[in-house]
Coordinates of C-alpha atoms and ligand atoms in Angstrom, one line a residue:
X189 CA 71.7 -30.6 11.8
X190 CA 69.6 -27.4 10.0
X191 CA 67.1 -28.7 10.7
X192 CA 67.1 -29.3 14.5
X193 CA 67.7 -25.9 14.3
X194 CA 64.8 -25.0 12.5
X195 CA 62.5 -27.8 14.4
X196 CA 63.9 -26.4 17.9
X197 CA 63.4 -22.4 16.6
X198 CA 59.6 -23.7 16.5
X199 CA 59.4 -25.7 19.5
X200 CA 60.2 -22.6 21.1
X201 CA 59.1 -20.3 20.0
X202 CA 55.2 -21.8 20.3
X203 CA 56.5 -22.7 23.9
X204 CA 56.9 -18.7 24.3
X205 CA 52.9 -18.3 22.1
X206 CA 51.4 -20.7 24.7
X207 CA 53.0 -19.9 27.9
X208 CA 52.0 -16.2 26.8
X209 CA 49.4 -17.3 25.8
X210 CA 48.3 -19.2 29.4
X211 CA 49.9 -15.7 31.2
X212 CA 47.4 -13.5 29.9
X213 CA 44.1 -16.0 29.8
X214 CA 45.0 -17.9 33.1
X215 CA 41.4 -18.1 34.1
X216 CA 40.7 -19.9 30.1
X217 CA 43.5 -21.4 30.8
X218 CA 40.6 -24.4 31.9
X219 CA 37.5 -24.2 29.8
X220 CA 34.6 -24.1 31.9
X221 CA 33.4 -28.0 32.2
X222 CA 29.7 -28.5 31.9
X223 CA 28.5 -30.5 35.0
X224 CA 25.4 -32.0 35.9
X225 CA 24.4 -31.5 39.1
X226 CA 22.0 -34.3 40.8
X227 CA 19.7 -32.9 42.7
X228 CA 17.7 -35.1 45.4
X229 CA 14.4 -34.2 46.7
X230 CA 12.2 -35.0 48.6
X231 CA 8.6 -35.4 48.2
X232 CA 6.2 -34.9 50.2
X233 CA 5.8 -37.9 52.3
X234 CA 9.2 -38.4 53.2
X235 CA 9.0 -39.6 50.0
X236 CA 12.7 -39.8 48.0
X237 CA 12.3 -38.4 43.9
X238 CA 14.6 -39.8 41.5
X239 CA 17.3 -37.0 41.1
X240 CA 16.8 -34.6 38.5
X241 CA 19.4 -33.4 36.9
X242 CA 20.7 -29.2 37.0
X243 CA 22.2 -28.6 34.0
X244 CA 25.9 -26.6 36.0
X245 CA 29.1 -25.0 34.9
X246 CA 32.4 -25.0 36.6
X247 CA 34.5 -22.5 35.7
X248 CA 38.0 -24.1 37.9
X249 CA 41.0 -22.3 38.1
X250 CA 44.0 -23.8 39.7
X251 CA 45.0 -19.6 41.4
X252 CA 42.0 -19.6 43.0
X253 CA 38.7 -18.0 42.5
X254 CA 37.4 -16.4 39.4
X255 CA 33.7 -14.8 40.0
X256 CA 32.1 -16.2 36.9
X257 CA 32.0 -14.2 33.6
X258 CA 28.6 -12.5 33.0
X259 CA 28.6 -14.0 29.8
X260 CA 27.9 -16.9 31.5
X261 CA 25.6 -15.6 34.5
X262 CA 23.2 -14.4 31.6
X263 CA 23.5 -18.4 29.9
X264 CA 19.5 -19.4 31.1
X265 CA 20.9 -23.9 30.2
X266 CA 23.1 -22.9 33.3
X267 CA 21.1 -23.5 36.3
X268 CA 23.8 -23.0 38.5
X269 CA 27.7 -21.7 38.2
X270 CA 30.1 -22.5 40.3
X271 CA 34.0 -21.2 40.2
X272 CA 36.4 -23.5 41.4
X273 CA 39.9 -23.4 43.7
X274 CA 41.5 -26.6 42.2
X275 CA 45.4 -25.6 43.5
X276 CA 46.4 -29.2 42.4
X277 CA 44.3 -29.0 38.3
X278 CA 43.6 -31.9 38.8
X279 CA 39.5 -31.2 37.4
X280 CA 41.0 -30.5 34.3
X281 CA 43.1 -32.4 33.1
X282 CA 45.3 -32.0 30.1
X283 CA 44.0 -35.1 27.9
X284 CA 41.0 -33.5 28.1
X285 CA 41.8 -30.5 26.0
X286 CA 41.1 -31.3 21.7
X287 CA 39.4 -34.8 23.1
X288 CA 36.8 -34.9 19.8
X289 CA 33.5 -35.7 23.6
X290 CA 32.9 -33.7 26.0
X291 CA 33.9 -35.7 29.8
X292 CA 31.1 -37.0 31.2
X293 CA 31.1 -35.1 34.5
X294 CA 28.6 -35.0 37.8
X295 CA 28.0 -33.0 41.1
X296 CA 26.0 -33.4 43.8
X297 CA 25.9 -32.4 47.4
X298 CA 28.1 -34.5 50.0
X299 CA 27.9 -35.2 53.6
X300 CA 30.4 -35.4 55.3
X301 CA 30.4 -38.9 57.9
X302 CA 32.6 -40.1 60.7
X303 CA 34.4 -43.2 59.0
X304 CA 32.5 -46.6 60.4
X305 CA 35.5 -48.2 59.5
X306 CA 37.1 -49.2 63.4
X307 CA 40.6 -49.2 61.5
X308 CA 40.1 -45.5 60.2
X309 CA 38.8 -43.8 63.6
X310 CA 42.4 -43.5 64.8
X311 CA 41.4 -40.3 61.1
X312 CA 38.3 -38.9 63.0
X313 CA 40.9 -37.3 65.7
X314 CA 41.5 -33.5 65.8
X315 CA 37.8 -33.4 64.7
X316 CA 36.6 -29.4 63.5
X317 CA 33.4 -28.2 63.5
X318 CA 32.9 -25.0 62.4
X319 CA 34.6 -26.4 58.8
X320 CA 32.5 -29.0 58.4
X321 CA 29.9 -26.9 58.6
X322 CA 29.6 -26.4 54.3
X323 CA 28.1 -26.8 51.6
X324 CA 31.1 -30.0 50.5
X325 CA 29.6 -31.2 46.9
X326 CA 31.3 -34.1 45.1
X327 CA 32.6 -34.3 41.5
X328 CA 33.1 -36.7 38.9
X329 CA 34.1 -36.7 36.1
X330 CA 34.7 -39.4 33.3
X331 CA 36.9 -39.0 29.9
X332 CA 36.5 -43.1 28.9
X333 CA 37.6 -41.3 25.2
X334 CA 40.8 -40.9 27.8
X335 CA 40.5 -43.9 29.9
X336 CA 41.2 -41.0 32.4
X337 CA 38.5 -40.0 35.3
X338 CA 38.1 -37.6 38.5
X339 CA 36.1 -37.7 41.7
X340 CA 37.3 -34.2 43.7
X341 CA 35.7 -33.3 46.3
X342 CA 35.0 -29.2 47.4
X343 CA 34.0 -26.7 50.8
X344 CA 32.3 -23.9 49.3
X345 CA 31.2 -21.3 52.7
X346 CA 27.5 -21.7 53.3
X347 CA 25.4 -20.5 50.4
X348 CA 28.0 -19.5 47.9
X349 CA 29.4 -21.0 44.7
X350 CA 33.0 -21.0 45.5
X351 CA 34.1 -24.2 46.0
X352 CA 37.7 -25.2 47.2
X353 CA 39.2 -28.9 46.3
X354 CA 39.8 -30.6 49.7
X355 CA 40.9 -34.2 48.7
X356 CA 41.0 -35.4 44.5
X357 CA 41.5 -38.7 43.9
X358 CA 42.4 -39.7 40.1
X359 CA 43.1 -42.3 37.6
X360 CA 44.3 -42.7 33.9
X361 CA 43.7 -46.5 33.4
X362 CA 39.2 -46.0 34.2
X363 CA 39.5 -49.3 31.0
X364 CA 42.1 -51.8 31.1
X365 CA 42.6 -54.6 28.9
X366 CA 45.5 -56.9 29.5
X367 CA 46.7 -60.5 28.0
X368 CA 47.3 -62.5 30.6
X369 CA 50.4 -63.1 32.9
X370 CA 52.0 -59.1 32.2
X371 CA 51.4 -56.9 35.8
X372 CA 49.3 -54.8 35.2
X373 CA 48.7 -51.1 36.5
X374 CA 45.6 -50.3 38.5
X375 CA 47.0 -46.1 38.8
X376 CA 45.4 -43.9 41.8
X377 CA 46.5 -40.5 42.8
X378 CA 45.4 -38.8 44.9
X379 CA 45.9 -35.1 46.2
X380 CA 44.9 -32.9 49.4
X381 CA 44.8 -29.8 49.9
X382 CA 47.1 -28.4 52.9
X383 CA 44.8 -25.9 53.6
X384 CA 41.9 -27.0 54.6
X385 CA 42.5 -28.6 58.3
X386 CA 41.4 -32.0 57.8
X387 CA 44.7 -32.7 56.0
X388 CA 47.4 -33.5 58.1
X389 CA 46.1 -35.9 60.3
X390 CA 46.1 -38.9 58.2
X391 CA 44.5 -40.7 55.3
X392 CA 43.7 -43.7 55.0
X393 CA 43.5 -46.1 51.1
X394 CA 41.3 -49.1 50.7
X395 CA 41.2 -50.8 47.4
X396 CA 38.3 -52.8 47.0
X397 CA 37.5 -55.7 43.8
X398 CA 33.5 -56.5 42.4
X399 CA 32.6 -58.9 40.2
X400 CA 28.4 -59.6 39.1
X401 CA 27.9 -58.0 42.2
X402 CA 30.2 -60.2 45.2
X403 CA 32.5 -57.2 46.0
X404 CA 35.6 -58.3 48.6
X405 CA 38.5 -55.8 49.8
X406 CA 41.9 -56.4 48.7
X407 CA 43.5 -53.7 50.9
X408 CA 43.5 -51.2 53.3
X409 CA 45.6 -49.3 54.6
X410 CA 46.0 -47.0 57.8
X411 CA 48.0 -43.5 56.6
X412 CA 48.0 -42.5 60.0
X413 CA 49.5 -45.4 62.1
X414 CA 50.8 -46.5 58.0
X415 CA 49.1 -49.9 59.5
X416 CA 47.9 -52.1 57.1
X417 CA 44.4 -54.4 58.3
X418 CA 43.8 -55.9 55.2
X419 CA 47.6 -57.2 53.9
X420 CA 47.3 -57.2 49.7
X421 CA 46.6 -60.1 48.8
X422 CA 49.0 -62.6 46.8
X423 CA 50.4 -60.8 43.9
X424 CA 49.4 -57.6 44.5
X425 CA 51.5 -54.5 45.5
X426 CA 51.5 -51.3 46.3
X427 CA 54.1 -49.5 47.1
X428 CA 53.6 -47.6 50.3
X429 CA 55.9 -45.0 50.0
X430 CA 55.3 -43.9 47.1
X431 CA 52.1 -43.7 48.7
X432 CA 53.1 -41.2 51.8
X433 CA 56.2 -39.4 49.1
X434 CA 53.8 -39.0 46.1
X435 CA 50.5 -40.1 46.6
X436 CA 50.6 -42.8 44.6
X437 CA 48.0 -45.5 45.9
X438 CA 48.6 -47.4 42.7
X439 CA 47.6 -51.0 42.9
X440 CA 49.9 -53.4 40.9
X441 CA 49.0 -57.2 39.3
X442 CA 52.0 -59.0 39.4
X443 CA 50.6 -61.1 36.4
X444 CA 47.4 -60.6 35.1
X445 CA 44.7 -64.1 36.1
X446 CA 41.5 -65.3 34.1
X447 CA 40.2 -64.5 37.7
X448 CA 40.9 -60.5 38.2
X449 CA 39.5 -59.8 35.9
X450 CA 35.8 -57.4 37.2
X451 CA 36.4 -54.0 38.8
X452 CA 38.5 -51.6 41.1
X453 CA 37.2 -49.5 43.0
X454 CA 40.8 -47.0 44.6
X455 CA 39.0 -45.4 47.8
X456 CA 41.4 -42.4 50.0
X457 CA 40.2 -41.4 53.2
X458 CA 40.2 -38.1 55.4
X459 CA 38.5 -37.3 58.1
X460 CA 35.6 -37.6 57.5
X461 CA 35.8 -37.6 53.4
X462 CA 35.9 -40.3 51.1
X463 CA 36.8 -39.8 47.4
X464 CA 36.3 -42.9 45.0
X465 CA 37.9 -44.3 41.3
X466 CA 36.6 -47.6 40.0
X467 CA 39.1 -49.3 37.3
X468 CA 37.5 -51.7 35.0
X469 CA 39.4 -54.5 34.1
X470 CA 39.0 -56.8 31.4
X471 CA 41.5 -60.3 30.8
X472 CA 41.3 -61.2 27.6
X473 CA 43.6 -63.6 26.3
X474 CA 43.1 -64.9 22.7
X475 CA 42.4 -68.8 21.6
X476 CA 45.7 -70.5 20.4
X477 CA 44.3 -72.7 16.9
X478 CA 44.6 -75.9 16.2
X479 CA 44.3 -77.8 13.2
X480 CA 43.9 -82.2 13.1
X481 CA 45.0 -83.2 10.7
X482 CA 47.8 -80.7 10.6
X483 CA 48.0 -82.0 6.6
X484 CA 45.1 -83.2 4.5
X485 CA 45.2 -86.2 2.8
X486 CA 45.0 -86.0 -0.9
X487 CA 41.4 -87.2 -1.7
X488 CA 39.4 -88.2 -4.4
X489 CA 36.2 -86.2 -5.4
X490 CA 33.5 -87.6 -3.8
X491 CA 35.1 -88.2 -0.1
X492 CA 33.9 -86.9 2.9
X493 CA 36.8 -85.1 4.9
X494 CA 36.7 -84.5 8.8
X495 CA 38.8 -82.0 9.9
X496 CA 38.8 -80.2 13.5
X497 CA 40.2 -76.9 14.2
X498 CA 40.6 -76.7 17.9
X499 CA 40.1 -73.3 20.7
X500 CA 41.8 -73.2 23.7
X501 CA 43.6 -71.0 26.1
X502 CA 40.9 -68.1 25.6
X503 CA 39.3 -65.9 28.1
X504 CA 36.4 -64.6 28.5
X505 CA 35.3 -67.3 26.8
X506 CA 33.0 -65.2 23.9
X507 CA 34.0 -66.6 21.0
X508 CA 33.0 -67.0 17.5
X509 CA 34.7 -69.6 15.1
X510 CA 33.8 -70.2 11.3
X511 CA 35.1 -72.0 8.6
X512 CA 36.7 -70.3 5.3
X513 CA 37.2 -71.7 2.1
X514 CA 39.6 -70.6 -0.6
X515 CA 39.7 -71.9 -3.4
X516 CA 42.7 -71.9 -7.1
X517 CA 40.9 -68.1 -8.2
X518 CA 41.7 -66.6 -4.6
X519 CA 37.4 -66.4 -3.9
X520 CA 36.9 -67.1 0.2
X521 CA 33.7 -68.5 1.5
X522 CA 32.5 -69.3 4.4
X523 CA 31.6 -72.5 5.3
X524 CA 30.0 -72.1 9.0
X525 CA 30.6 -72.2 12.0
X526 CA 31.1 -76.5 11.9
X527 CA 29.4 -78.4 14.5
X528 CA 31.0 -76.7 17.0
X529 CA 31.2 -78.3 21.1
X530 CA 30.2 -76.3 24.5
X531 CA 33.4 -74.8 26.2
X532 CA 35.9 -76.5 28.5
X533 CA 36.8 -74.7 31.2
X534 CA 41.6 -74.8 31.9
X535 CA 41.9 -75.1 36.0
X536 CA 43.9 -71.7 35.1
X537 CA 40.3 -70.3 33.7
X538 CA 40.3 -70.1 30.2
X539 CA 38.9 -72.3 28.6
X540 CA 38.4 -73.8 24.9
X541 CA 36.0 -75.2 21.7
X542 CA 36.0 -76.9 19.1
X543 CA 34.7 -76.9 16.1
X544 CA 33.9 -80.1 13.8
X545 CA 33.4 -79.8 9.5
X546 CA 32.6 -82.3 7.4
X547 CA 33.9 -81.1 3.8
X548 CA 32.4 -82.9 0.8
X549 CA 34.6 -83.4 -1.9
X550 CA 32.4 -83.7 -4.3
X551 CA 30.7 -80.3 -4.2
X552 CA 32.5 -78.7 -7.6
X553 CA 33.5 -75.5 -5.9
X554 CA 35.8 -77.6 -2.9
X555 CA 36.5 -80.3 -6.4
X556 CA 39.8 -77.8 -7.5
X557 CA 41.0 -78.0 -4.5
X558 CA 42.5 -74.7 -2.4
X559 CA 42.6 -73.7 1.2
X560 CA 40.8 -74.0 4.1
X561 CA 41.2 -72.2 7.4
X562 CA 39.7 -72.2 10.7
X563 CA 39.0 -68.0 11.9
X564 CA 38.1 -68.1 15.8
X565 CA 36.8 -64.1 16.3
X566 CA 37.4 -63.0 20.2
X567 CA 37.6 -59.7 21.7
X568 CA 41.5 -60.0 22.7
X569 CA 42.2 -60.8 19.2
X570 CA 41.6 -63.2 15.8
X571 CA 43.5 -65.8 15.3
X572 CA 43.2 -68.0 12.0
X573 CA 44.9 -71.2 11.3
X574 CA 44.7 -73.1 7.1
X575 CA 45.4 -76.0 6.0
X576 CA 45.7 -77.0 2.1
X577 CA 43.8 -79.6 0.2
X578 CA 44.4 -81.3 -3.0
X579 CA 41.5 -83.4 -4.9
X580 CA 42.8 -85.8 -7.7
X581 CA 41.0 -86.7 -10.8
X582 CA 39.5 -83.2 -11.0
X583 CA 41.5 -80.4 -12.3
X584 CA 40.5 -80.0 -15.8
X585 CA 43.8 -80.9 -17.9
X586 CA 47.3 -79.0 -18.3
X587 CA 49.5 -78.9 -20.9
X588 CA 51.7 -81.6 -20.1
X589 CA 49.6 -83.9 -19.5
X590 CA 47.4 -82.9 -22.3
X591 CA 50.7 -83.5 -24.3
X592 CA 51.7 -87.0 -22.6
X593 CA 48.6 -87.7 -24.5
X594 CA 48.8 -86.8 -27.4
X595 CA 52.1 -88.7 -26.8
X596 CA 50.5 -91.9 -26.0
X597 CA 47.7 -91.7 -28.8
X598 CA 50.8 -92.2 -31.6
X599 CA 52.4 -94.5 -29.6
X600 CA 49.0 -96.9 -29.3
X601 CA 48.0 -95.5 -33.3
X602 CA 51.4 -97.1 -33.8
X603 CA 51.9 -100.4 -32.2
X604 CA 48.1 -100.8 -34.3
X605 CA 49.3 -100.1 -37.0
X606 CA 52.5 -103.0 -36.5
X607 CA 50.0 -105.1 -35.3
X608 CA 48.3 -104.4 -38.6
X609 CA 51.3 -104.7 -40.6
X610 CA 52.0 -108.0 -38.5
X611 CA 49.1 -110.4 -37.7
X612 CA 46.7 -109.8 -40.7
X613 CA 47.6 -111.4 -44.2
X614 CA 48.6 -108.6 -46.2
X615 CA 46.2 -110.0 -49.6
X616 CA 43.2 -110.8 -47.7
X617 CA 41.6 -107.6 -47.3
X618 CA 42.1 -106.4 -50.5
X619 CA 40.3 -109.6 -52.2
X620 CA 37.4 -109.0 -50.6
X621 CA 37.5 -105.7 -51.1
X622 CA 37.8 -106.5 -54.0
X623 CA 35.4 -109.0 -54.1
X624 CA 31.9 -107.0 -52.2
X625 CA 32.5 -104.5 -55.9
X626 CA 32.6 -106.8 -58.2
X627 CA 29.0 -108.6 -56.7
Ligands
NAG26 C1 52.5 -44.7 41.1 O1 53.0 -46.8 40.9 C2 53.5 -47.5 40.3 C3 54.1 -48.5 41.4 O2 53.0 -48.9 42.7 C4 54.8 -47.0 39.2 O3 54.9 -48.4 38.5 C5 54.5 -46.3 38.7 O4 54.5 -45.3 37.9 C6 53.8 -45.2 39.7 N1 53.0 -44.1 38.9 C7 53.1 -42.6 39.2 C8 51.8 -41.3 37.9 O5 54.4 -42.1 39.5

């Protein structure tokens, strides 16, 4: 009880200290975010040169614009310094603090556009040309370590460096690995700035799927007319209520299957604006292993034994199969991969592969018996299957064997003695010897 009270006390004082710290240094609660500004220069003759990168600094605050410090402005390594008002504080995500590596941030100019999609045409109502005539930016922040990503569209009055976040899309599942048959959450949340005239006139959400250059639309939803123009594929689910209430555009795959591996793009539209995050999903199912025969016959030395190992039900198809041998001394050594077959694919997209090993028991290292293991290394995990091997007549005699041998020797000796006493005339040998001596 006392321990708990003390802990509570410390926790509370820490929270108090932290909150007063945040209050006192509110503008510093989010450290400056370093960002690469991608500058698309148009070279002479109208050809587009590859974008050059300029180091820039974003001062992010939830409370409004703060003038950059003189120190930052004087830092020659930053060619651009911006002040960003981000009321939802999405650009400065909590998990990023104290992360070992800095998140990767890219900033570029954004061109507001009419949506080319017919179903999103309704979003173009009530456009505001004055509002649109400004400097627009797009920032993409990726923290792959924390699997967190943010993409924001920001507006600045022409020629100023005060950016206002208008639309933000975030995901806390940038990289997802799942086993087969499990439900998968592809997290996507969006936030719109209600102070912007582009908000309140509706939004639209699209999910796209991409794999090796092929892509397709998984879902398209117009939030203004509450219409689905591309219904969710079978086995996928989106909570439309949560989408309207909290901006939760997450897609749920009810049962992960092999063909779900790929890139998922969550795109959120406001009239003229688009922000998106890309989530990478890998379905990784480790193999099931079985060894045939499942128990090896007791073997005489010199015999060749053939053992099979079958790895099945795995995905993706990259697999490392190997055989290992463990002798009575406990030492392990590799016997190599054996003879591998090609991959076979099952109806559910999973793969199987076999390997065959020929064990020559005359090998002195195998002669003492031991344990044979088939090892499968896979991105979904390592699996092993073992079988024991016993070889007869090769092993050095045990104490019991030695005792038995002594016993047998004694019995034999006694038997020979008995035979010689019974069947050989007792005098003759003595007589012959005497004869020889006399000669
Ligand atoms: C978003 O919705 C999904 C279900 O569609 C749910 O599993 C998830 O927890 C929700 N996320 C948040 C942050 O509310």
